């Protein structure tokens, strides 16, 4: 158990819909990262937050957004969903300045 | 353009033998490298790491070697055990990137009893 908690574990939704994925980082970690893993793809970095502020942005679509709240939990919002958005979405966290990030178990999103 | 490449999608090894997983990178600004192990339906688990100022790091059965001139790193598992069967991801940390990692596509290791 990494200490990073993600909900929901599985989600099935229709095209055009909007979903929210939730993440609680490890106790004491200020940085939260979101990654996407599609079929046959590696882990693609989406976005990073540090203590409530956006720190870095990767290959995140404009239809996607995220935020980190004062209690440090984070949400990833995916809107106008398309079939190609079906993937495993991982949240990870790290201590301030740390190079090692710790992953949650992921949220499996299926868009039908 | 992939900055971190794992050119072998899969590897099969006999129990007790050595497993060698390889990773190549293109960006000379990477200052830290990590290996993660992932079982199906679970998140990646941190395994071992190495700073770019070192060429070897060992932790039990796992050793990571870094060849900066060749921009190549490898993970050695000795002896391999059936429980090591998983997907292994190589990851690199760009200097000054505040923590986000760049991952390879992974190598699926199968250790046969």
Short mmCIF file of C-alpha atoms in Angstrom, two decimals:
data_model
loop_
_atom_site.label_atom_id
_atom_site.label_comp_id
_atom_site.label_asym_id
_atom_site.label_seq_id
_atom_site.Cartn_x
_atom_site.Cartn_y
_atom_site.Cartn_z
CA UNK A 1 0.00 0.00 0.00
CA UNK A 2 1.63 3.24 -1.21
CA UNK A 3 -0.59 5.47 0.91
CA UNK A 4 -2.02 7.21 -2.15
CA UNK A 5 -5.77 6.69 -2.41
CA UNK A 6 -7.77 7.01 -5.61
CA UNK A 7 -11.50 6.84 -6.20
CA UNK A 8 -13.36 5.47 -8.00
CA UNK A 9 -11.43 2.35 -9.00
CA UNK A 10 -13.61 1.73 -12.03
CA UNK A 11 -15.90 4.02 -13.96
CA UNK A 12 -17.97 3.48 -17.10
CA UNK A 13 -19.53 6.46 -18.78
CA UNK A 14 -20.85 7.57 -22.15
CA UNK A 15 -19.24 9.79 -24.73
CA UNK A 16 -19.82 13.48 -24.12
CA UNK A 17 -20.12 13.06 -20.38
CA UNK A 18 -17.99 14.53 -17.60
CA UNK A 19 -16.32 12.66 -14.76
CA UNK A 20 -14.23 13.55 -11.74
CA UNK A 21 -11.44 11.40 -10.39
CA UNK A 22 -10.30 11.92 -6.84
CA UNK A 23 -6.94 11.45 -5.18
CA UNK A 24 -5.66 11.68 -1.62
CA UNK A 25 -1.87 11.88 -1.43
CA UNK A 26 0.34 10.21 1.15
CA UNK A 27 0.33 11.90 4.50
CA UNK A 28 2.73 14.83 4.40
CA UNK A 29 3.21 14.89 0.63
CA UNK A 30 2.61 18.28 -0.92
CA UNK A 31 3.00 17.35 -4.58
CA UNK A 32 0.34 15.52 -6.55
CA UNK A 33 0.77 14.22 -10.09
CA UNK A 34 -1.70 12.83 -12.59
CA UNK A 35 -0.66 10.29 -15.22
CA UNK A 36 -2.59 8.55 -17.97
CA UNK A 37 -1.87 5.04 -19.18
CA UNK A 38 -3.62 4.02 -22.39
CA UNK A 39 -3.45 0.61 -24.03
CA UNK A 40 0.09 -0.15 -25.19
CA UNK A 41 1.28 3.22 -23.94
CA UNK A 42 3.58 4.11 -21.15
CA UNK A 43 2.66 6.45 -18.39
CA UNK A 44 1.96 9.90 -19.82
CA UNK A 45 2.40 12.80 -17.45
CA UNK A 46 -0.65 15.07 -17.38
CA UNK A 47 -0.21 17.66 -14.64
CA UNK A 48 1.42 18.37 -11.29
CA UNK A 49 0.23 20.40 -8.34
CA UNK A 50 2.29 21.52 -5.39
CA UNK A 51 0.58 22.76 -2.24
CA UNK A 52 -2.47 23.91 -4.15
CA UNK A 53 -0.75 25.49 -7.12
CA UNK A 54 -0.17 24.14 -10.59
CA UNK A 55 3.54 23.36 -10.92
CA UNK A 56 3.96 21.61 -14.26
CA UNK A 57 1.86 20.65 -17.22
CA UNK A 58 2.37 17.74 -19.56
CA UNK A 59 0.23 16.24 -22.28
CA UNK A 60 -3.07 17.27 -20.79
CA UNK A 61 -5.96 17.99 -23.13
CA UNK A 62 -7.90 21.24 -22.83
CA UNK A 63 -10.99 19.16 -22.02
CA UNK A 64 -9.20 17.99 -18.87
CA UNK A 65 -8.54 20.05 -15.78
CA UNK A 66 -7.30 19.45 -12.28
CA UNK A 67 -7.03 21.15 -8.97
CA UNK A 68 -5.54 20.58 -5.55
CA UNK A 69 -7.52 21.61 -2.51
CA UNK A 70 -6.33 23.08 0.82
CA UNK A 71 -6.44 19.64 2.42
CA UNK A 72 -4.07 18.56 -0.40
CA UNK A 73 -6.42 16.13 -2.07
CA UNK A 74 -6.70 16.53 -5.81
CA UNK A 75 -9.35 16.06 -8.45
CA UNK A 76 -8.96 15.44 -12.17
CA UNK A 77 -11.94 16.54 -14.22
CA UNK A 78 -12.46 15.01 -17.64
CA UNK A 79 -15.17 16.53 -19.82
CA UNK A 80 -16.69 15.98 -23.26
CA UNK A 81 -15.39 12.47 -23.02
CA UNK A 82 -14.39 10.57 -26.15
CA UNK A 83 -13.81 6.88 -26.71
CA UNK A 84 -10.07 7.55 -26.83
CA UNK A 85 -10.10 8.85 -23.29
CA UNK A 86 -10.60 5.31 -22.03
CA UNK A 87 -7.50 4.65 -19.97
CA UNK A 88 -6.08 4.04 -16.55
CA UNK A 89 -5.56 7.31 -14.69
CA UNK A 90 -2.98 7.30 -11.93
CA UNK A 91 -2.42 9.78 -9.20
CA UNK A 92 0.95 9.96 -7.50
CA UNK A 93 2.46 12.04 -4.74
CA UNK A 94 5.86 12.97 -3.42
CA UNK A 95 7.47 14.94 -0.64
CA UNK A 96 8.65 18.44 -1.39
CA UNK A 97 11.69 18.28 -3.64
CA UNK A 98 11.65 14.50 -3.80
CA UNK A 99 12.55 12.64 -6.96
CA UNK A 100 10.61 9.51 -6.11
CA UNK A 101 6.88 9.57 -6.65
CA UNK A 102 4.45 7.04 -5.19
CA UNK A 103 1.45 5.91 -7.15
CA UNK A 104 -2.08 5.05 -6.22
CA UNK A 105 -3.82 2.01 -7.66
CA UNK A 106 -5.43 3.98 -10.45
CA UNK A 107 -8.89 4.76 -11.73
CA UNK A 108 -9.94 2.72 -14.72
CA UNK A 109 -12.14 4.83 -17.01
CA UNK A 110 -14.11 3.25 -19.81
CA UNK A 111 -15.94 5.52 -22.23
CA UNK A 112 -18.64 3.79 -24.27
CA UNK B 1 9.66 11.77 -29.64
CA UNK B 2 10.24 9.30 -26.87
CA UNK B 3 12.91 10.47 -24.46
CA UNK B 4 12.92 7.21 -22.50
CA UNK B 5 12.86 4.00 -24.47
CA UNK B 6 12.44 0.41 -23.41
CA UNK B 7 12.93 -1.45 -26.65
CA UNK B 8 12.00 -4.89 -25.38
CA UNK B 9 8.26 -5.20 -24.77
CA UNK B 10 8.75 -8.55 -23.08
CA UNK B 11 11.36 -10.81 -21.52
CA UNK B 12 11.13 -14.40 -20.36
CA UNK B 13 13.60 -15.83 -17.86
CA UNK B 14 13.96 -19.07 -15.95
CA UNK B 15 13.62 -18.96 -12.18
CA UNK B 16 16.99 -18.56 -10.49
CA UNK B 17 18.65 -16.95 -13.51
CA UNK B 18 19.46 -13.31 -14.05
CA UNK B 19 16.93 -10.91 -15.55
CA UNK B 20 18.33 -7.89 -17.36
CA UNK B 21 15.97 -5.10 -18.32
CA UNK B 22 17.28 -2.30 -20.48
CA UNK B 23 16.42 1.33 -20.91
CA UNK B 24 17.82 4.03 -23.21
CA UNK B 25 17.34 7.75 -22.95
CA UNK B 26 18.02 10.70 -25.18
CA UNK B 27 18.02 13.71 -22.87
CA UNK B 28 21.35 14.46 -21.21
CA UNK B 29 19.54 16.72 -18.72
CA UNK B 30 18.10 13.79 -16.80
CA UNK B 31 19.63 13.75 -13.33
CA UNK B 32 17.87 10.83 -11.68
CA UNK B 33 16.57 7.50 -12.90
CA UNK B 34 14.08 5.13 -11.35
CA UNK B 35 12.62 1.70 -11.93
CA UNK B 36 9.03 0.87 -11.10
CA UNK B 37 7.33 -2.50 -11.03
CA UNK B 38 3.67 -2.89 -11.90
CA UNK B 39 1.38 -5.85 -11.34
CA UNK B 40 -1.95 -6.04 -13.20
CA UNK B 41 -4.71 -3.96 -11.63
CA UNK B 42 -2.24 -2.21 -9.32
CA UNK B 43 -0.36 1.05 -9.46
CA UNK B 44 3.37 1.19 -10.24
CA UNK B 45 5.55 0.49 -7.22
CA UNK B 46 8.91 2.15 -6.75
CA UNK B 47 11.74 -0.38 -6.92
CA UNK B 48 15.14 1.26 -7.09
CA UNK B 49 16.74 4.49 -8.27
CA UNK B 50 20.09 5.93 -9.22
CA UNK B 51 21.48 9.42 -9.37
CA UNK B 52 23.26 10.51 -12.53
CA UNK B 53 26.46 11.01 -10.54
CA UNK B 54 26.65 7.29 -9.82
CA UNK B 55 27.06 4.30 -12.08
CA UNK B 56 25.67 1.58 -9.85
CA UNK B 57 23.14 1.16 -7.08
CA UNK B 58 22.30 -2.11 -5.38
CA UNK B 59 19.39 -3.13 -3.19
CA UNK B 60 19.17 -6.81 -2.37
CA UNK B 61 18.49 -8.79 -5.54
CA UNK B 62 18.13 -5.61 -7.60
CA UNK B 63 20.99 -3.64 -9.11
CA UNK B 64 20.73 -0.70 -11.46
CA UNK B 65 23.63 0.25 -13.71
CA UNK B 66 23.97 3.61 -15.42
CA UNK B 67 26.19 4.25 -18.45
CA UNK B 68 25.99 7.98 -19.05
CA UNK B 69 28.16 8.01 -22.14
CA UNK B 70 25.85 5.51 -23.81
CA UNK B 71 22.72 7.05 -22.25
CA UNK B 72 21.75 3.59 -21.11
CA UNK B 73 20.65 2.03 -17.88
CA UNK B 74 19.80 -1.49 -16.94
CA UNK B 75 18.12 -3.31 -14.09
CA UNK B 76 19.54 -6.65 -13.02
CA UNK B 77 17.50 -9.05 -10.92
CA UNK B 78 19.46 -11.92 -9.43
CA UNK B 79 18.19 -14.51 -8.76
CA UNK B 80 14.89 -14.07 -10.57
CA UNK B 81 11.78 -15.38 -8.82
CA UNK B 82 8.29 -16.09 -10.18
CA UNK B 83 6.97 -13.25 -8.02
CA UNK B 84 9.11 -10.85 -10.04
CA UNK B 85 6.83 -11.39 -13.03
CA UNK B 86 5.42 -7.94 -13.73
CA UNK B 87 5.79 -4.96 -16.04
CA UNK B 88 8.88 -2.90 -15.31
CA UNK B 89 8.97 0.78 -16.15
CA UNK B 90 12.08 2.86 -16.47
CA UNK B 91 11.63 6.53 -15.55
CA UNK B 92 13.81 9.61 -15.73
CA UNK B 93 13.72 12.88 -13.84
CA UNK B 94 14.61 16.00 -15.83
CA UNK B 95 16.87 18.35 -13.92
CA UNK B 96 14.85 21.17 -12.41
CA UNK B 97 11.50 19.61 -13.29
CA UNK B 98 10.15 19.68 -9.72
CA UNK B 99 9.51 15.98 -9.64
CA UNK B 100 7.47 14.87 -12.64
CA UNK B 101 8.96 11.81 -14.30
CA UNK B 102 9.18 10.66 -17.90
CA UNK B 103 8.42 6.98 -18.33
CA UNK B 104 9.27 4.35 -20.87
CA UNK B 105 6.55 2.06 -22.20
CA UNK B 106 7.57 -0.83 -19.98
CA UNK B 107 8.94 -4.35 -20.32
CA UNK B 108 6.85 -7.31 -19.29
CA UNK B 109 9.01 -9.80 -17.39
CA UNK B 110 7.90 -13.40 -17.07
CA UNK B 111 9.87 -15.61 -14.70
CA UNK B 112 9.11 -19.27 -15.31
CA UNK B 113 9.40 -21.83 -12.49
#
